Coordinates of N, CA and C in Angstrom, one line a residue:
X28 N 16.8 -23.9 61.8 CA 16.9 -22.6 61.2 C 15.6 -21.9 61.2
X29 N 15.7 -20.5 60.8 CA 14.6 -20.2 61.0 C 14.2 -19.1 59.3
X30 N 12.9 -18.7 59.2 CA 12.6 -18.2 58.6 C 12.6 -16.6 58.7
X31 N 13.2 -16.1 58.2 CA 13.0 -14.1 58.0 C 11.6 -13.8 57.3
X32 N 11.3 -13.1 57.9 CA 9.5 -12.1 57.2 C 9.5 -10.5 57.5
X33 N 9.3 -10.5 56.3 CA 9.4 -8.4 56.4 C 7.8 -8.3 56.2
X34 N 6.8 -7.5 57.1 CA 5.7 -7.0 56.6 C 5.0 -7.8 57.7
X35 N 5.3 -8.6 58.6 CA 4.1 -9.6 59.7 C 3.2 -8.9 60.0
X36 N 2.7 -7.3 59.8 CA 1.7 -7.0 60.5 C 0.7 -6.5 59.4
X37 N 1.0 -6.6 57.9 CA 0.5 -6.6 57.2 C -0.8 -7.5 56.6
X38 N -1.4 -6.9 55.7 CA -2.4 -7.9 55.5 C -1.8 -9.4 54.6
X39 N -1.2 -9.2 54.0 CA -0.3 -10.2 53.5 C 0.5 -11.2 54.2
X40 N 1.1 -10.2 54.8 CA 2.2 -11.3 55.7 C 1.7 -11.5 57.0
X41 N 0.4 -10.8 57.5 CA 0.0 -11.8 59.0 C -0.7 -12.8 58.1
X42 N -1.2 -13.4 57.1 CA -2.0 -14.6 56.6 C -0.8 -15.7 56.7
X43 N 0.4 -14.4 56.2 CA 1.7 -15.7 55.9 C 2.3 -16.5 57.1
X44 N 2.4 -15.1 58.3 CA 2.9 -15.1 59.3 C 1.7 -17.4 60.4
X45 N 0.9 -16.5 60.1 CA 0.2 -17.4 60.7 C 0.2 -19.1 60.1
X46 N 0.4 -19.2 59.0 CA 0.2 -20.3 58.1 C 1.4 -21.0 58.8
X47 N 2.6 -20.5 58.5 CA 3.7 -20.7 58.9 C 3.7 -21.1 60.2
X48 N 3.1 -20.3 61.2 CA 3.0 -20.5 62.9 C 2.3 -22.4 62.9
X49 N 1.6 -22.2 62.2 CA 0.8 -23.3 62.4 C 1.4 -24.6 61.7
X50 N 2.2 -24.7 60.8 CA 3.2 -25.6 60.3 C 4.2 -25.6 61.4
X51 N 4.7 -25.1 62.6 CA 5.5 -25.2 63.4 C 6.9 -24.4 63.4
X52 N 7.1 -23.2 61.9 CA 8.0 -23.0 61.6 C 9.0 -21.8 62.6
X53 N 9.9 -21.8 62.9 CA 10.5 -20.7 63.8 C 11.0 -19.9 62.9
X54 N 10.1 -18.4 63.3 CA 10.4 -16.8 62.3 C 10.8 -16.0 63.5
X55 N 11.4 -15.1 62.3 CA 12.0 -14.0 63.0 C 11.6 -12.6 62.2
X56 N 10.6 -12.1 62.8 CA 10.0 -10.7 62.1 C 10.5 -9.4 62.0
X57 N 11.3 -9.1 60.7 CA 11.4 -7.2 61.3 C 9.8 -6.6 61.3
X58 N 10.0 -5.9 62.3 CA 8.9 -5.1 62.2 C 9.0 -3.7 62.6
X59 N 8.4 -2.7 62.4 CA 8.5 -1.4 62.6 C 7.6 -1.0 64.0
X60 N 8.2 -0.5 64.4 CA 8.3 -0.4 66.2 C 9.0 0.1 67.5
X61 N 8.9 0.7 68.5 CA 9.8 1.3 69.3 C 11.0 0.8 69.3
X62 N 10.1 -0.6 69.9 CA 10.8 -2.0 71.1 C 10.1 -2.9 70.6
X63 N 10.8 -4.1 71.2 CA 10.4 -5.5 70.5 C 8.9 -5.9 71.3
X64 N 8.9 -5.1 72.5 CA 7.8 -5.4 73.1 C 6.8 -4.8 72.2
X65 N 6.4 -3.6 71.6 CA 6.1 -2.8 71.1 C 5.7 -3.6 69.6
X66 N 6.9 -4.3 68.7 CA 6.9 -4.6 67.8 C 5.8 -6.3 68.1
X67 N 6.3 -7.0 69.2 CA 5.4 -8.2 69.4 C 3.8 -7.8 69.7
X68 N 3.6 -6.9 69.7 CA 2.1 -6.5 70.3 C 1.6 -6.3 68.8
X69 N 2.5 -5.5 68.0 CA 1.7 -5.2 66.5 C 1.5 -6.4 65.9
X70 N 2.4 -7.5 65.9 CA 2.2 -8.4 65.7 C 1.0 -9.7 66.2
X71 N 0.6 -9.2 67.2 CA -0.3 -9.8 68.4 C -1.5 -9.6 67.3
X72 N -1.3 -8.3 67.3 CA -2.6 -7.1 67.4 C -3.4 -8.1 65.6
X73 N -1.9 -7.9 64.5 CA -2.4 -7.7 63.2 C -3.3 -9.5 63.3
X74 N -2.5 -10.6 64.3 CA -2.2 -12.0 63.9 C -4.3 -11.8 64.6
X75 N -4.7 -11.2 65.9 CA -5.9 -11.6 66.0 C -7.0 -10.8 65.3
X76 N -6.5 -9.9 63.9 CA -7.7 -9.2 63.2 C -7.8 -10.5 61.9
X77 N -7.3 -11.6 62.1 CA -7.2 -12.6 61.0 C -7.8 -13.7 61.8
X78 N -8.0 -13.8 62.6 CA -8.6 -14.9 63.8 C -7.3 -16.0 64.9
X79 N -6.5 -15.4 64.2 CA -4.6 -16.3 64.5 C -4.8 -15.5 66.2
X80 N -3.8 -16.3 66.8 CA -3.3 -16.0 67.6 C -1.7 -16.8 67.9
X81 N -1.1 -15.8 69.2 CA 0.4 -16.2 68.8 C 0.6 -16.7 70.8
X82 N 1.3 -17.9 70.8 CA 1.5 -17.7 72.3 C 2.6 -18.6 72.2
X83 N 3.3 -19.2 73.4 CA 4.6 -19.8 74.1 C 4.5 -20.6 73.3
X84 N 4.1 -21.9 72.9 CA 4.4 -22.7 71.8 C 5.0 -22.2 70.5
X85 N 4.7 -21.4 69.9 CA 5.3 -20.7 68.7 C 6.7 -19.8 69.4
X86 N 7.8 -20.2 68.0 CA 9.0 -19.8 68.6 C 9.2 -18.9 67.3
X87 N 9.4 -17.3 68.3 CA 9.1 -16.1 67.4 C 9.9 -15.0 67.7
X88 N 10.9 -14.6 67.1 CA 11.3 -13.2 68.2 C 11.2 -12.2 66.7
X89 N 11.0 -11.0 67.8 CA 10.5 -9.7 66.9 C 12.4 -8.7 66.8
X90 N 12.5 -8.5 65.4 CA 13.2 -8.1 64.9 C 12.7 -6.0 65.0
X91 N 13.5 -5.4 66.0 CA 12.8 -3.6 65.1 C 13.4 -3.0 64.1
X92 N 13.2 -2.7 63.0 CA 13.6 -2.7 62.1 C 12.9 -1.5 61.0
X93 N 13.1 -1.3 59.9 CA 12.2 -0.6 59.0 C 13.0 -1.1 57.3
X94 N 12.1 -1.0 56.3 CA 12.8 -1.3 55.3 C 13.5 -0.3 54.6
X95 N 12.7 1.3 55.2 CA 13.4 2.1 54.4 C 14.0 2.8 55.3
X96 N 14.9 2.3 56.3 CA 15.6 2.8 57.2 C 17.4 2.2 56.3
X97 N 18.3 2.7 57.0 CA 19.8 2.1 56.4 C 20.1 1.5 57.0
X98 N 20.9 0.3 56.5 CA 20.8 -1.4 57.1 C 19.6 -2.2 57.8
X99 N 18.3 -1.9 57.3 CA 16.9 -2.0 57.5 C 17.2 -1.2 58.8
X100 N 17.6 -0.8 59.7 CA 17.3 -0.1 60.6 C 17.4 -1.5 61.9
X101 N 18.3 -2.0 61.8 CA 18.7 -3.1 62.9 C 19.6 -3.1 63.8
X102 N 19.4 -3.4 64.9 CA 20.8 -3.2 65.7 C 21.6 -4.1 65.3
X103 N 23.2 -4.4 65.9 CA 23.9 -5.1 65.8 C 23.9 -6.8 65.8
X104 N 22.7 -6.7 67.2 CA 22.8 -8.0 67.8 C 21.6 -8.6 67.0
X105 N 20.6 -7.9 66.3 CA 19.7 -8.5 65.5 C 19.8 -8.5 64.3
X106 N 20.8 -7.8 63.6 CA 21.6 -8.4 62.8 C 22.3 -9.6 62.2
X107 N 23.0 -9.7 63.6 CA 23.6 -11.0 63.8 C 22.8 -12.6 63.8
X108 N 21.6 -11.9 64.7 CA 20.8 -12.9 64.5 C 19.9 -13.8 63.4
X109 N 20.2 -12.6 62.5 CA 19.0 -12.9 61.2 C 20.3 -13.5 59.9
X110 N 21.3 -13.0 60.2 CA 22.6 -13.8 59.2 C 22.9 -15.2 60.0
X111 N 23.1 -15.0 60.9 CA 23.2 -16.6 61.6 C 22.1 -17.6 61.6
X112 N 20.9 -17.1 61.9 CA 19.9 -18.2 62.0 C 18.8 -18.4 61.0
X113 N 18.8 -17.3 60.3 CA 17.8 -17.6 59.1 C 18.6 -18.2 57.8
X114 N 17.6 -18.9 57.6 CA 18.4 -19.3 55.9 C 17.0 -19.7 54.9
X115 N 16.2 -19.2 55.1 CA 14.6 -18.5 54.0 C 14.6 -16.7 54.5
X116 N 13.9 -16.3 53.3 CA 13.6 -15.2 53.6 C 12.3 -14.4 52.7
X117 N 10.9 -14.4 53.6 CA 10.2 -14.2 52.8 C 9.8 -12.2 53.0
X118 N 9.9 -12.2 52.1 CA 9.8 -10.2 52.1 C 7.9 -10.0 51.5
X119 N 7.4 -9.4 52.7 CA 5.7 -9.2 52.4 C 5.6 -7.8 52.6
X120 N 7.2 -6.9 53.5 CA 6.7 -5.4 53.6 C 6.6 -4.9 52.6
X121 N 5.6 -3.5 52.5 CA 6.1 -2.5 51.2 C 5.3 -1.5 52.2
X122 N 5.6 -0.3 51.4 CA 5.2 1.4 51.6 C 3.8 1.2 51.1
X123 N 2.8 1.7 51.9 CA 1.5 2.0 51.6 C 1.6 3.4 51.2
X124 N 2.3 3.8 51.3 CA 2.1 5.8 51.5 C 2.5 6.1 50.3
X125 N 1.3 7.1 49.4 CA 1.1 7.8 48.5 C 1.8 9.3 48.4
X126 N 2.2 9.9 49.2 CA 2.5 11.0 49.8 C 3.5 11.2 49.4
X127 N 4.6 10.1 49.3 CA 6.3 10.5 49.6 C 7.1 11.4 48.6
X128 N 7.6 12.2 49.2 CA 8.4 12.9 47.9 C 9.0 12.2 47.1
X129 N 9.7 12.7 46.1 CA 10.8 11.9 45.1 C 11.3 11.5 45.9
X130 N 12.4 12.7 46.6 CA 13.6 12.7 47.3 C 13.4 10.9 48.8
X131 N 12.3 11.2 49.1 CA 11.7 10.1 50.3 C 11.9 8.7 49.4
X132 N 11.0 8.4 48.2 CA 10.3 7.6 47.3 C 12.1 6.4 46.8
X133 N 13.0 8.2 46.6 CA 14.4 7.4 45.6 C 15.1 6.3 46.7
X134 N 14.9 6.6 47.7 CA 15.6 6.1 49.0 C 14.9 4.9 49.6
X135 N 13.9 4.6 49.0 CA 13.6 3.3 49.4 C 14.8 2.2 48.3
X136 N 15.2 2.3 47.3 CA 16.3 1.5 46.4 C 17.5 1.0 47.8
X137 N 17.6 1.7 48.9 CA 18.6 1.6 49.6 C 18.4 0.3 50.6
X138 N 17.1 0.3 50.7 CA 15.8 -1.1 51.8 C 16.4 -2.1 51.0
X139 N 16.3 -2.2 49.7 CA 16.3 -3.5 48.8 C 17.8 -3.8 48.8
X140 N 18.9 -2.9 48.5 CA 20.5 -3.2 48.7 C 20.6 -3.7 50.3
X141 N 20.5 -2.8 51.4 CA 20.0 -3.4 52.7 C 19.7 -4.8 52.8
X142 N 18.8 -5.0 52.1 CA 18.3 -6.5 52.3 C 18.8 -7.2 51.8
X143 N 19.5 -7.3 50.8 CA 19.8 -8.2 49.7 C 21.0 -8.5 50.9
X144 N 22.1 -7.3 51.3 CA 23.3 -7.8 52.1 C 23.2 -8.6 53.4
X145 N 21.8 -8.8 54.0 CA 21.4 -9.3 55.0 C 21.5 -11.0 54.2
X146 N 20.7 -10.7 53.4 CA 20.4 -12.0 52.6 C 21.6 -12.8 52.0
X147 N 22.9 -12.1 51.3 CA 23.7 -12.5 51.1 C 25.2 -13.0 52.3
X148 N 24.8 -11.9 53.4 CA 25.7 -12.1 54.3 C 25.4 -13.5 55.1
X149 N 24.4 -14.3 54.7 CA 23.5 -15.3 55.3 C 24.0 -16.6 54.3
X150 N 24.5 -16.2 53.5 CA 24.5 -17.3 52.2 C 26.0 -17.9 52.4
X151 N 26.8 -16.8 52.7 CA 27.8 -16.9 52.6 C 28.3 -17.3 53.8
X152 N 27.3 -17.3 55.0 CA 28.0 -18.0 56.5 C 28.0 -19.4 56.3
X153 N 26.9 -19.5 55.1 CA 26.3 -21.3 54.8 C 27.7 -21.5 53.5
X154 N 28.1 -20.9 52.7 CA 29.0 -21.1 51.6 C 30.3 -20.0 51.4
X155 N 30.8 -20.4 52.2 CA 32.0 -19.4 52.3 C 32.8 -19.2 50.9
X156 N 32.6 -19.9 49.9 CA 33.2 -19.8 48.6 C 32.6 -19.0 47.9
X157 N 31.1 -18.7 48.2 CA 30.3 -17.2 48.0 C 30.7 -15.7 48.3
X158 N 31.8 -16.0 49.1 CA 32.0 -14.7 49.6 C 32.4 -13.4 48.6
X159 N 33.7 -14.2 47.5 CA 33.9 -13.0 46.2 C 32.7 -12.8 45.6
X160 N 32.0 -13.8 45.1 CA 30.7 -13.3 44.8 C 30.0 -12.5 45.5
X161 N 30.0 -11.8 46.6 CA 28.9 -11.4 47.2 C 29.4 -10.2 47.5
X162 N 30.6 -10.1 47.8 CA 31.2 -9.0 47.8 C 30.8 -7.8 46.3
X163 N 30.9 -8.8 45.6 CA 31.1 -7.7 44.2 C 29.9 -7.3 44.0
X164 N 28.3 -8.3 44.6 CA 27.3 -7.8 43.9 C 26.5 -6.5 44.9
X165 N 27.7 -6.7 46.1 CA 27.2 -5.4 47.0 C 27.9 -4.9 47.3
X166 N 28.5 -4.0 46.3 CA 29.4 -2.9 46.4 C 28.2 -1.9 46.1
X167 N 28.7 -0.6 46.4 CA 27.5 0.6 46.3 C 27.9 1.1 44.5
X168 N 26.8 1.7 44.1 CA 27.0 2.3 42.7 C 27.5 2.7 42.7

């Protein structure tokens, strides 16, 4: 199985990102980005301002994504992949930006519902008797 990480290019979650690399663990990063190629480079980029580096032995695929995008901003098939193969999930993104309007700011609440159903749709492929439960607790307001 593998581990989910929101924020890998962060200062936080490349320390996390790396710890984990080096325990052997297999993640799967959203990250904010064109393309995955795009998204693996920031990742490249954040893992050698920390002294890490990432190569063929580490088993890693880059998720594009955003948290304050709707349904994090995932396609279908990486979707699928993060309810099927993840079953940890460590969350290190957040908004640096001071700027955002209300209207911008109220709509990050939607990242966190987003995720939770990623998170829950994950629980329940492991415990199918979770399912009423999970249903009810992500219904929209």
């Amino acid at each position: 199985m593998a581990i989910l990480v929101t924020g890998a290019t962060g200062f936080l979650g490349s320390h996390l990102v790396a710890g984990l690399l080096e325990r052997g663990h297999r993640l799967v990063l959203l990250v904010r980005a064109a393309d995955a190629v795009a998204g693996l480079r920031r990742v490249r980029d954040a893992l050698s301002t920390i002294g890490a580096s990432l190569d063929e032995r580490h088993d890693v695929t880059v998720c594009v994504g955003a948290l304050d995008a709707p349904g994090l901003g995932l396609r279908s098939e990486d979707r699928d992949l993060i309810t099927e193969e993840c079953d940890a999930y460590l969350h290190c993104g957040a908004s640096v930006r001071f700027d955002l309007s209300l209207a911008a700011a109220e709509h990050l609440p939607e990242a966190v519902r987003a995720k939770l159903r990623v998170e829950l749709e994950a629980m329940v492929r492991r415990e199918p008797w979770l399912a009423e439960k999970a249903a009810r607790l992500t219904k929209e307001p």
